[in-house]
Amino acid sequence: MAAVLNGFSYTGHKQTITLDWKSILKKCDDFSGPVNGFMFIDFNSIIEQTCPRDTFFDLIGQIVSVRPLETSNPVASKHYVKLTLSNIEYVHLKVTIFGTQAYQLSQYLKENPDGVGQAKSHFEVTKMFINSDIVEINEYKKSITSLQSYSSSYIDDFKGTFPLKTICEITEPLKEMKFLLVASIVNIRQNLHWYYEACYKCGKKITSVSKHNHSYTDPHKITETVVVQCKDPSCNNSDFRTVIKYIIPINVQDGTGTIGLTLFDREAKRLLDIIAYELKKIHEAAGDSDALFPMQLNVLKNRKFAFLVDITKYNVNNYNNIYTILKLTEDVSIVSELESKLELMSIESVSLNQVPLESDDVVQSVQKDVISQTDESFTPSTVNKSTATTQGKISTDLKRNLQDIYDVDFGDDLSSTKAKRKSIGEETPLLIPKVEK
């Protein structure tokens, strides 16, 4: 039970109970219902303003930053402290706490400078629990603790059984596979969408469909409206709503070439520390075109990562070599370890390929087109397979200019989704054997 103060109730019920001097209260020792009756809400729904209006809800999160208590107002109830809460998905929500709760939180943080405070409250913060021994907070603590094991398993994927590749080896989507790649992000591709509208429940891209509306007054009159819905029919109920998610098209480069990858919402949020909805609002407020990516994305450039990349069935069937990033890490130890493996692979490759040649033998180079992607274009490049696609010649110096590696040949093969043609260099003469009779 809780008192109704200032016309606000902690529950969604409009009914109230009036107690007088004849009322008898007795503690219930076997109550099976929820003790606090929490109704938690997702941080994104508050940030994107899709949460229910004119109602109450609860938040649970980890305090990641807090400002000093502000006491300049002479009225103590208007003293406040500003803080930032983070949920398990690393979404940050700014919260302001007033009055008694502000002093309560400040005192707790002062006494526990190395501790982590968990906060749970109405959005306007009329009630607050700090590390209380209740089921909901204990479960949340366990989920935070499990993040370490999640992080460990996340990193394990870069030390597991996935093959390590270079870009020149995977320019053609010949089969479905997952592989590791060490490369630097060199640019974000223009004139492509960097966000999309997704279903709030399943995260899939929504579709626009036409809906026919019949007039009640005129049965022959039919109007048509466009509505959005999820591809999964089970999501299209009264609670259906959309969220903005990242789909950032990037180019990455290693010592053997450049290729396009797609960076999706989970990894993008970790790198940018801002959700797509907020960045879209900033971009629109600046009056920038949707065809241009926000300047905030430039922080991704010139950073070296280890990528876990997926060549999907779609890539193979459509011969599309724009692959999906499943995971990435900037951990120096992991990147260095993978680069060392590449060096070892190159040395082993040289040893295997060293064979004696007779003086009369002629080695003719076989060339193969790969795609070289720069800021605004896709350009086919003719790569000498004996030098560029041999592991012995792979350089890990990612600052190396591509023009030092490739002889650019502007041919007909301009699409990154079309089959590459096998070719013989124009400067390589065909050898006609002389037959002596």
Short mmCIF file of C-alpha atoms in Angstrom, two decimals:
data_model
loop_
_atom_site.label_atom_id
_atom_site.label_comp_id
_atom_site.label_asym_id
_atom_site.label_seq_id
_atom_site.Cartn_x
_atom_site.Cartn_y
_atom_site.Cartn_z
CA MET A 1 0.00 0.00 0.00
CA ALA A 2 1.13 3.53 -0.67
CA ALA A 3 -0.35 6.92 0.01
CA VAL A 4 -1.74 8.98 -2.86
CA LEU A 5 0.22 12.23 -2.82
CA ASN A 6 -0.34 15.25 -5.06
CA GLY A 7 -2.97 13.34 -7.00
CA PHE A 8 -0.46 10.75 -8.22
CA SER A 9 -0.93 7.03 -7.67
CA TYR A 10 1.77 4.38 -7.84
CA THR A 11 -0.63 1.99 -9.54
CA GLY A 12 -2.74 2.19 -12.64
CA HIS A 13 -5.96 1.75 -10.70
CA LYS A 14 -8.28 4.69 -10.21
CA GLN A 15 -9.89 3.10 -7.16
CA THR A 16 -8.69 4.17 -3.73
CA ILE A 17 -9.22 2.74 -0.27
CA THR A 18 -10.08 5.03 2.59
CA LEU A 19 -8.92 3.92 6.02
CA ASP A 20 -10.48 5.26 9.20
CA TRP A 21 -10.01 4.56 12.89
CA LYS A 22 -12.06 1.36 12.64
CA SER A 23 -9.91 -0.16 9.87
CA ILE A 24 -7.81 -3.17 10.81
CA LEU A 25 -4.55 -3.90 8.94
CA LYS A 26 -2.73 -7.22 9.15
CA LYS A 27 0.50 -8.20 7.44
CA CYS A 28 0.16 -10.93 4.82
CA ASP A 29 2.95 -13.50 5.10
CA ASP A 30 2.01 -15.63 2.06
CA PHE A 31 1.28 -12.98 -0.57
CA SER A 32 1.97 -14.42 -4.05
CA GLY A 33 1.50 -11.31 -6.19
CA PRO A 34 4.12 -8.73 -7.24
CA VAL A 35 5.43 -6.79 -4.26
CA ASN A 36 6.02 -3.50 -6.03
CA GLY A 37 3.98 -3.94 -9.21
CA PHE A 38 6.66 -2.57 -11.50
CA MET A 39 5.86 -1.79 -15.14
CA PHE A 40 9.23 -1.41 -16.83
CA ILE A 41 9.56 0.39 -20.14
CA ASP A 42 12.31 0.37 -22.75
CA PHE A 43 14.66 3.37 -22.83
CA ASN A 44 14.29 3.75 -26.60
CA SER A 45 10.55 4.26 -26.33
CA ILE A 46 11.19 7.28 -24.09
CA ILE A 47 13.95 8.70 -26.26
CA GLU A 48 11.93 8.22 -29.43
CA GLN A 49 8.76 9.46 -27.69
CA THR A 50 6.78 6.35 -28.56
CA CYS A 51 6.02 5.51 -24.93
CA PRO A 52 2.44 5.77 -23.62
CA ARG A 53 1.37 9.26 -22.64
CA ASP A 54 -0.58 10.31 -19.56
CA THR A 55 0.43 7.21 -17.65
CA PHE A 56 3.20 6.00 -15.39
CA PHE A 57 5.96 3.47 -15.88
CA ASP A 58 9.18 2.29 -14.24
CA LEU A 59 12.83 2.31 -15.28
CA ILE A 60 15.70 0.11 -14.25
CA GLY A 61 19.28 0.82 -15.18
CA GLN A 62 22.89 1.32 -14.19
CA ILE A 63 24.19 4.79 -13.31
CA VAL A 64 27.08 5.54 -15.67
CA SER A 65 27.50 9.25 -14.96
CA VAL A 66 26.22 11.74 -12.39
CA ARG A 67 26.60 15.47 -11.83
CA PRO A 68 26.95 17.20 -8.46
CA LEU A 69 23.82 18.07 -6.53
CA GLU A 70 22.44 21.43 -7.65
CA THR A 71 21.26 23.48 -4.65
CA SER A 72 21.13 27.04 -5.98
CA ASN A 73 17.34 27.27 -5.66
CA PRO A 74 16.22 28.40 -2.17
CA VAL A 75 13.42 25.82 -2.23
CA ALA A 76 14.85 22.44 -1.16
CA SER A 77 12.26 20.47 -3.11
CA LYS A 78 13.66 21.98 -6.30
CA HIS A 79 17.21 20.87 -5.65
CA TYR A 80 18.19 18.28 -8.22
CA VAL A 81 20.87 15.96 -9.51
CA LYS A 82 21.32 14.97 -13.15
CA LEU A 83 22.51 11.50 -14.09
CA THR A 84 22.67 9.09 -16.98
CA LEU A 85 21.23 5.58 -16.83
CA SER A 86 22.33 2.77 -19.12
CA ASN A 87 20.43 -0.43 -19.83
CA ILE A 88 21.81 -3.80 -20.91
CA GLU A 89 21.76 -2.73 -24.56
CA TYR A 90 23.99 0.26 -23.72
CA VAL A 91 21.21 2.74 -24.45
CA HIS A 92 21.71 5.86 -22.33
CA LEU A 93 18.88 7.86 -20.81
CA LYS A 94 19.30 11.22 -19.09
CA VAL A 95 17.35 11.51 -15.83
CA THR A 96 16.83 14.39 -13.40
CA ILE A 97 15.98 13.63 -9.76
CA PHE A 98 14.50 16.29 -7.48
CA GLY A 99 14.13 16.89 -3.77
CA THR A 100 14.56 14.17 -1.18
CA GLN A 101 15.47 11.52 -3.75
CA ALA A 102 18.30 13.74 -5.05
CA TYR A 103 19.80 13.98 -1.56
CA GLN A 104 19.29 10.26 -1.01
CA LEU A 105 21.14 9.36 -4.20
CA SER A 106 23.94 11.87 -3.61
CA GLN A 107 24.51 10.48 -0.13
CA TYR A 108 24.61 6.91 -1.42
CA LEU A 109 27.14 7.75 -4.14
CA LYS A 110 29.26 9.66 -1.63
CA GLU A 111 29.36 6.63 0.67
CA ASN A 112 29.94 4.21 -2.21
CA PRO A 113 32.32 5.97 -4.62
CA ASP A 114 33.41 2.69 -6.21
CA GLY A 115 29.99 1.10 -6.22
CA VAL A 116 27.42 0.88 -8.94
CA GLY A 117 24.00 2.32 -8.24
CA GLN A 118 20.90 0.76 -9.74
CA ALA A 119 17.95 3.12 -10.05
CA LYS A 120 14.33 2.35 -10.71
CA SER A 121 11.56 4.94 -10.69
CA HIS A 122 8.73 6.77 -12.35
CA PHE A 123 10.01 9.00 -15.19
CA GLU A 124 9.46 12.07 -12.98
CA VAL A 125 11.14 10.20 -10.14
CA THR A 126 8.64 10.18 -7.30
CA LYS A 127 9.98 6.97 -5.81
CA MET A 128 13.43 5.44 -6.00
CA PHE A 129 15.20 2.23 -4.94
CA ILE A 130 19.00 2.03 -4.67
CA ASN A 131 20.48 -1.47 -4.53
CA SER A 132 17.42 -2.64 -2.65
CA ASP A 133 17.10 -6.36 -1.98
CA ILE A 134 14.11 -6.96 -4.26
CA VAL A 135 13.63 -9.48 -7.05
CA GLU A 136 13.71 -7.07 -9.99
CA ILE A 137 16.93 -5.32 -8.96
CA ASN A 138 18.65 -8.61 -8.07
CA GLU A 139 17.79 -10.02 -11.49
CA TYR A 140 19.12 -6.91 -13.15
CA LYS A 141 22.37 -7.18 -11.19
CA LYS A 142 22.76 -10.75 -12.41
CA SER A 143 22.23 -9.62 -16.00
CA ILE A 144 24.93 -6.96 -15.57
CA THR A 145 27.31 -9.56 -14.13
CA SER A 146 26.59 -11.82 -17.08
CA LEU A 147 27.78 -9.08 -19.43
CA GLN A 148 31.36 -10.07 -18.61
CA SER A 149 30.75 -13.61 -19.82
CA TYR A 150 28.94 -12.20 -22.82
CA SER A 151 31.93 -10.02 -23.56
CA SER A 152 34.18 -13.05 -23.20
CA SER A 153 32.13 -15.11 -25.64
CA TYR A 154 32.00 -12.12 -27.94
CA ILE A 155 35.79 -11.97 -28.02
CA ASP A 156 36.08 -15.77 -28.29
CA ASP A 157 34.65 -15.58 -31.81
CA PHE A 158 37.84 -13.81 -32.88
CA LYS A 159 39.96 -16.61 -31.41
CA GLY A 160 37.88 -19.55 -32.58
CA THR A 161 37.61 -21.64 -35.69
CA PHE A 162 36.55 -18.99 -38.20
CA PRO A 163 39.05 -18.76 -41.06
CA LEU A 164 41.20 -15.64 -41.38
CA LYS A 165 40.99 -14.04 -44.82
CA THR A 166 42.33 -11.08 -46.75
CA ILE A 167 40.16 -8.95 -49.01
CA CYS A 168 41.63 -10.29 -52.24
CA GLU A 169 40.49 -13.77 -51.20
CA ILE A 170 36.83 -12.88 -50.66
CA THR A 171 36.00 -10.42 -53.45
CA GLU A 172 33.83 -13.10 -55.05
CA PRO A 173 30.95 -14.55 -52.98
CA LEU A 174 31.48 -18.15 -54.07
CA LYS A 175 29.96 -19.86 -51.03
CA GLU A 176 28.22 -19.12 -47.74
CA MET A 177 30.72 -18.68 -44.95
CA LYS A 178 31.77 -16.64 -41.94
CA PHE A 179 35.33 -15.40 -41.74
CA LEU A 180 37.64 -13.02 -39.89
CA LEU A 181 39.13 -9.95 -41.51
CA VAL A 182 41.59 -7.32 -40.27
CA ALA A 183 41.06 -4.01 -42.04
CA SER A 184 40.63 -0.27 -41.58
CA ILE A 185 37.46 1.69 -42.32
CA VAL A 186 38.44 4.12 -45.08
CA ASN A 187 35.13 5.81 -45.82
CA ILE A 188 31.33 5.75 -45.64
CA ARG A 189 29.64 5.36 -49.02
CA GLN A 190 27.47 8.28 -50.10
CA ASN A 191 23.97 8.21 -51.63
CA LEU A 192 23.02 5.12 -49.64
CA HIS A 193 20.74 4.91 -46.62
CA TRP A 194 22.53 4.92 -43.28
CA TYR A 195 19.37 4.11 -41.27
CA TYR A 196 16.09 2.27 -41.75
CA GLU A 197 12.73 1.90 -40.04
CA ALA A 198 12.40 -1.42 -38.26
CA CYS A 199 9.75 -3.30 -36.34
CA TYR A 200 10.08 -2.61 -32.62
CA LYS A 201 9.54 -6.29 -31.74
CA CYS A 202 11.59 -8.30 -34.22
CA GLY A 203 13.90 -5.62 -35.65
CA LYS A 204 13.09 -6.46 -39.27
CA LYS A 205 12.69 -3.76 -41.89
CA ILE A 206 9.10 -2.61 -42.25
CA THR A 207 7.19 -2.38 -45.52
CA SER A 208 4.63 0.12 -46.81
CA VAL A 209 1.37 -1.35 -48.08
CA SER A 210 -1.77 0.18 -49.52
CA LYS A 211 -4.98 -0.07 -47.52
CA HIS A 212 -8.42 0.35 -49.07
CA ASN A 213 -10.98 2.19 -46.97
CA HIS A 214 -14.71 1.94 -47.70
CA SER A 215 -16.92 4.91 -46.95
CA TYR A 216 -19.82 4.26 -44.57
CA THR A 217 -21.96 6.94 -46.19
CA ASP A 218 -21.09 6.07 -49.79
CA PRO A 219 -20.48 2.31 -50.31
CA HIS A 220 -19.10 2.93 -53.80
CA LYS A 221 -16.47 5.38 -52.57
CA ILE A 222 -13.12 3.82 -51.76
CA THR A 223 -10.12 5.73 -50.46
CA GLU A 224 -6.60 4.43 -50.30
CA THR A 225 -4.04 5.06 -47.58
CA VAL A 226 -0.50 3.81 -47.11
CA VAL A 227 0.29 2.04 -43.85
CA VAL A 228 3.49 0.46 -42.56
CA GLN A 229 3.64 -3.06 -41.24
CA CYS A 230 6.12 -5.77 -40.36
CA LYS A 231 6.84 -8.68 -42.67
CA ASP A 232 6.10 -10.94 -39.71
CA PRO A 233 2.27 -11.02 -39.35
CA SER A 234 2.52 -11.79 -35.63
CA CYS A 235 4.00 -8.32 -35.03
CA ASN A 236 1.14 -6.43 -36.68
CA ASN A 237 -1.14 -5.97 -33.70
CA SER A 238 -2.31 -2.97 -31.72
CA ASP A 239 1.13 -2.60 -30.12
CA PHE A 240 2.95 -2.38 -33.46
CA ARG A 241 5.38 0.52 -33.74
CA THR A 242 8.64 1.27 -35.48
CA VAL A 243 12.13 2.28 -34.41
CA ILE A 244 15.06 3.77 -36.31
CA LYS A 245 18.11 1.50 -36.69
CA TYR A 246 21.54 1.88 -38.26
CA ILE A 247 22.52 0.34 -41.59
CA ILE A 248 25.83 2.08 -42.37
CA PRO A 249 27.53 1.26 -45.71
CA ILE A 250 31.30 1.38 -45.24
CA ASN A 251 34.40 0.57 -47.24
CA VAL A 252 37.25 -1.26 -45.52
CA GLN A 253 40.82 -1.74 -46.72
CA ASP A 254 43.67 -4.07 -45.94
CA GLY A 255 47.01 -4.58 -47.67
CA THR A 256 45.40 -6.45 -50.57
CA GLY A 257 42.39 -4.36 -51.52
CA THR A 258 39.16 -2.62 -50.59
CA ILE A 259 35.63 -3.96 -50.24
CA GLY A 260 32.21 -2.81 -49.04
CA LEU A 261 30.67 -4.01 -45.78
CA THR A 262 27.46 -3.14 -43.93
CA LEU A 263 27.54 -2.06 -40.28
CA PHE A 264 24.24 -2.71 -38.49
CA ASP A 265 22.58 -1.25 -35.43
CA ARG A 266 24.10 -3.17 -32.51
CA GLU A 267 27.71 -2.59 -33.46
CA ALA A 268 27.10 0.95 -34.72
CA LYS A 269 25.56 2.04 -31.40
CA ARG A 270 28.59 0.74 -29.52
CA LEU A 271 30.96 2.73 -31.72
CA LEU A 272 28.97 5.96 -32.03
CA ASP A 273 27.49 6.11 -28.52
CA ILE A 274 24.26 7.54 -29.93
CA ILE A 275 21.15 5.79 -31.21
CA ALA A 276 20.07 6.19 -34.82
CA TYR A 277 16.88 8.06 -33.89
CA GLU A 278 18.78 10.83 -32.08
CA LEU A 279 21.36 11.14 -34.86
CA LYS A 280 18.59 11.34 -37.46
CA LYS A 281 17.00 14.23 -35.52
CA ILE A 282 20.34 16.06 -35.37
CA HIS A 283 20.87 15.46 -39.09
CA GLU A 284 17.41 16.77 -39.98
CA ALA A 285 17.78 19.80 -37.70
CA ALA A 286 20.95 20.73 -39.58
CA GLY A 287 18.97 20.66 -42.83
CA ASP A 288 21.28 18.13 -44.44
CA SER A 289 20.15 15.87 -47.26
CA ASP A 290 19.34 12.22 -46.56
CA ALA A 291 21.70 11.37 -49.41
CA LEU A 292 24.58 12.60 -47.24
CA PHE A 293 25.65 10.75 -44.13
CA PRO A 294 25.91 12.72 -40.85
CA MET A 295 29.32 14.16 -40.06
CA GLN A 296 29.20 12.23 -36.76
CA LEU A 297 29.89 9.05 -38.74
CA ASN A 298 33.34 10.35 -39.63
CA VAL A 299 34.60 9.08 -36.26
CA LEU A 300 34.55 5.60 -37.82
CA LYS A 301 37.15 6.47 -40.44
CA ASN A 302 40.80 5.44 -40.24
CA ARG A 303 40.19 2.98 -37.42
CA LYS A 304 41.50 -0.57 -37.63
CA PHE A 305 39.23 -3.43 -36.53
CA ALA A 306 39.04 -7.17 -36.52
CA PHE A 307 35.75 -8.05 -38.24
CA LEU A 308 33.63 -11.18 -38.15
CA VAL A 309 31.98 -11.09 -41.57
CA ASP A 310 29.14 -13.14 -43.03
CA ILE A 311 28.72 -14.14 -46.67
CA THR A 312 25.04 -15.06 -46.80
CA LYS A 313 22.93 -17.08 -49.19
CA TYR A 314 21.69 -13.79 -50.62
CA ASN A 315 25.26 -12.75 -51.46
CA VAL A 316 25.96 -16.03 -53.25
CA ASN A 317 22.68 -16.22 -55.18
CA ASN A 318 22.84 -12.58 -56.31
CA TYR A 319 26.62 -12.43 -56.69
CA ASN A 320 26.65 -9.48 -54.31
CA ASN A 321 29.96 -8.82 -52.58
CA ILE A 322 28.69 -6.30 -50.03
CA TYR A 323 28.91 -8.44 -46.89
CA THR A 324 27.45 -8.12 -43.39
CA ILE A 325 29.47 -7.36 -40.28
CA LEU A 326 28.39 -9.68 -37.48
CA LYS A 327 30.88 -8.47 -34.89
CA LEU A 328 33.90 -6.22 -34.66
CA THR A 329 36.53 -5.33 -32.11
CA GLU A 330 39.21 -2.68 -31.82
CA ASP A 331 41.05 -4.63 -29.12
CA VAL A 332 44.74 -4.11 -29.88
CA SER A 333 45.76 -7.54 -28.60
CA ILE A 334 43.26 -9.32 -30.85
CA VAL A 335 44.09 -7.23 -33.92
CA SER A 336 47.83 -7.76 -33.38
CA GLU A 337 47.37 -11.50 -32.89
CA LEU A 338 45.42 -11.82 -36.14
CA GLU A 339 48.00 -9.73 -38.00
CA SER A 340 50.72 -12.04 -36.70
CA LYS A 341 48.77 -15.00 -38.05
CA LEU A 342 48.61 -13.29 -41.44
CA GLU A 343 52.39 -12.84 -41.40
CA LEU A 344 52.87 -16.50 -40.53
CA MET A 345 50.46 -17.56 -43.28
CA SER A 346 52.38 -15.47 -45.79
CA ILE A 347 55.71 -17.06 -44.79
CA GLU A 348 54.26 -20.57 -45.06
CA SER A 349 52.77 -19.70 -48.43
CA VAL A 350 56.16 -18.54 -49.74
CA SER A 351 57.79 -21.79 -48.57
CA LEU A 352 55.17 -23.90 -50.32
CA ASN A 353 55.42 -21.94 -53.55
CA GLN A 354 59.22 -22.02 -53.88
CA VAL A 355 59.89 -24.57 -56.65
CA PRO A 356 63.00 -24.81 -58.89
CA LEU A 357 62.59 -23.58 -62.47
CA GLU A 358 64.55 -24.73 -65.51
CA SER A 359 66.28 -21.99 -67.48
CA ASP A 360 64.00 -22.54 -70.48
CA ASP A 361 60.79 -22.40 -68.42
CA VAL A 362 58.55 -19.40 -68.95
CA VAL A 363 56.14 -18.36 -66.24
CA GLN A 364 53.15 -16.46 -67.57
CA SER A 365 51.18 -14.40 -65.09
CA VAL A 366 47.47 -14.98 -64.86
CA GLN A 367 45.46 -11.94 -63.92
CA LYS A 368 42.12 -11.56 -62.29
CA ASP A 369 39.86 -8.54 -61.81
CA VAL A 370 38.92 -7.47 -58.33
CA ILE A 371 36.91 -4.52 -57.17
CA SER A 372 38.70 -1.48 -55.82
CA GLN A 373 36.30 0.79 -53.91
CA THR A 374 37.15 4.41 -53.22
CA ASP A 375 35.10 7.24 -51.73
CA GLU A 376 32.47 7.59 -54.43
CA SER A 377 33.00 4.85 -56.99
CA PHE A 378 33.59 1.23 -57.74
CA THR A 379 36.55 0.68 -60.05
CA PRO A 380 37.71 -2.69 -61.35
CA SER A 381 41.40 -3.24 -60.87
CA THR A 382 43.56 -5.78 -62.62
CA VAL A 383 45.69 -7.53 -60.04
CA ASN A 384 48.67 -9.65 -60.90
CA LYS A 385 47.81 -12.90 -59.17
CA SER A 386 51.42 -13.89 -58.84
CA THR A 387 52.08 -10.84 -56.66
CA ALA A 388 48.84 -9.47 -55.22
CA THR A 389 46.91 -12.61 -54.47
CA THR A 390 49.86 -14.58 -53.11
CA GLN A 391 50.01 -14.59 -49.35
CA GLY A 392 53.76 -14.08 -49.53
CA LYS A 393 53.25 -10.58 -50.88
CA ILE A 394 50.54 -9.47 -48.48
CA SER A 395 51.42 -6.30 -46.65
CA THR A 396 49.87 -5.40 -43.35
CA ASP A 397 50.66 -1.72 -43.80
CA LEU A 398 47.12 -0.40 -44.19
CA LYS A 399 48.31 3.12 -44.97
CA ARG A 400 49.74 1.92 -48.25
CA ASN A 401 48.23 3.62 -51.29
CA LEU A 402 46.08 1.33 -53.40
CA GLN A 403 47.67 2.76 -56.54
CA ASP A 404 50.95 1.26 -55.38
CA ILE A 405 49.25 -2.14 -55.49
CA TYR A 406 46.86 -1.94 -58.43
CA ASP A 407 47.16 -1.03 -62.10
CA VAL A 408 43.74 0.51 -62.68
CA ASP A 409 42.06 -0.73 -65.84
CA PHE A 410 38.78 1.00 -66.70
CA GLY A 411 36.92 -1.81 -68.41
CA ASP A 412 33.34 -2.93 -68.81
CA ASP A 413 33.29 -4.76 -65.50
CA LEU A 414 32.08 -1.90 -63.26
CA SER A 415 29.56 -3.66 -61.03
CA SER A 416 30.47 -5.16 -57.71
CA THR A 417 27.61 -7.59 -58.12
CA LYS A 418 28.51 -8.96 -61.55
CA ALA A 419 30.85 -11.83 -62.24
CA LYS A 420 34.43 -10.82 -62.73
CA ARG A 421 36.04 -11.68 -66.02
CA LYS A 422 39.23 -13.64 -66.28
CA SER A 423 41.73 -11.72 -68.39
CA ILE A 424 45.25 -11.78 -69.75
CA GLY A 425 47.19 -8.52 -69.43
CA GLU A 426 47.41 -6.61 -72.70
CA GLU A 427 51.13 -6.16 -72.24
CA THR A 428 51.77 -9.90 -71.83
CA PRO A 429 52.50 -11.37 -75.27
CA LEU A 430 51.20 -14.79 -76.22
CA LEU A 431 54.05 -17.24 -76.68
CA ILE A 432 53.96 -19.32 -79.88
CA PRO A 433 56.15 -22.41 -79.56
CA LYS A 434 58.54 -23.09 -82.39
CA VAL A 435 58.40 -26.66 -83.62
CA GLU A 436 61.54 -27.99 -85.32
CA LYS A 437 61.06 -30.72 -87.86
#
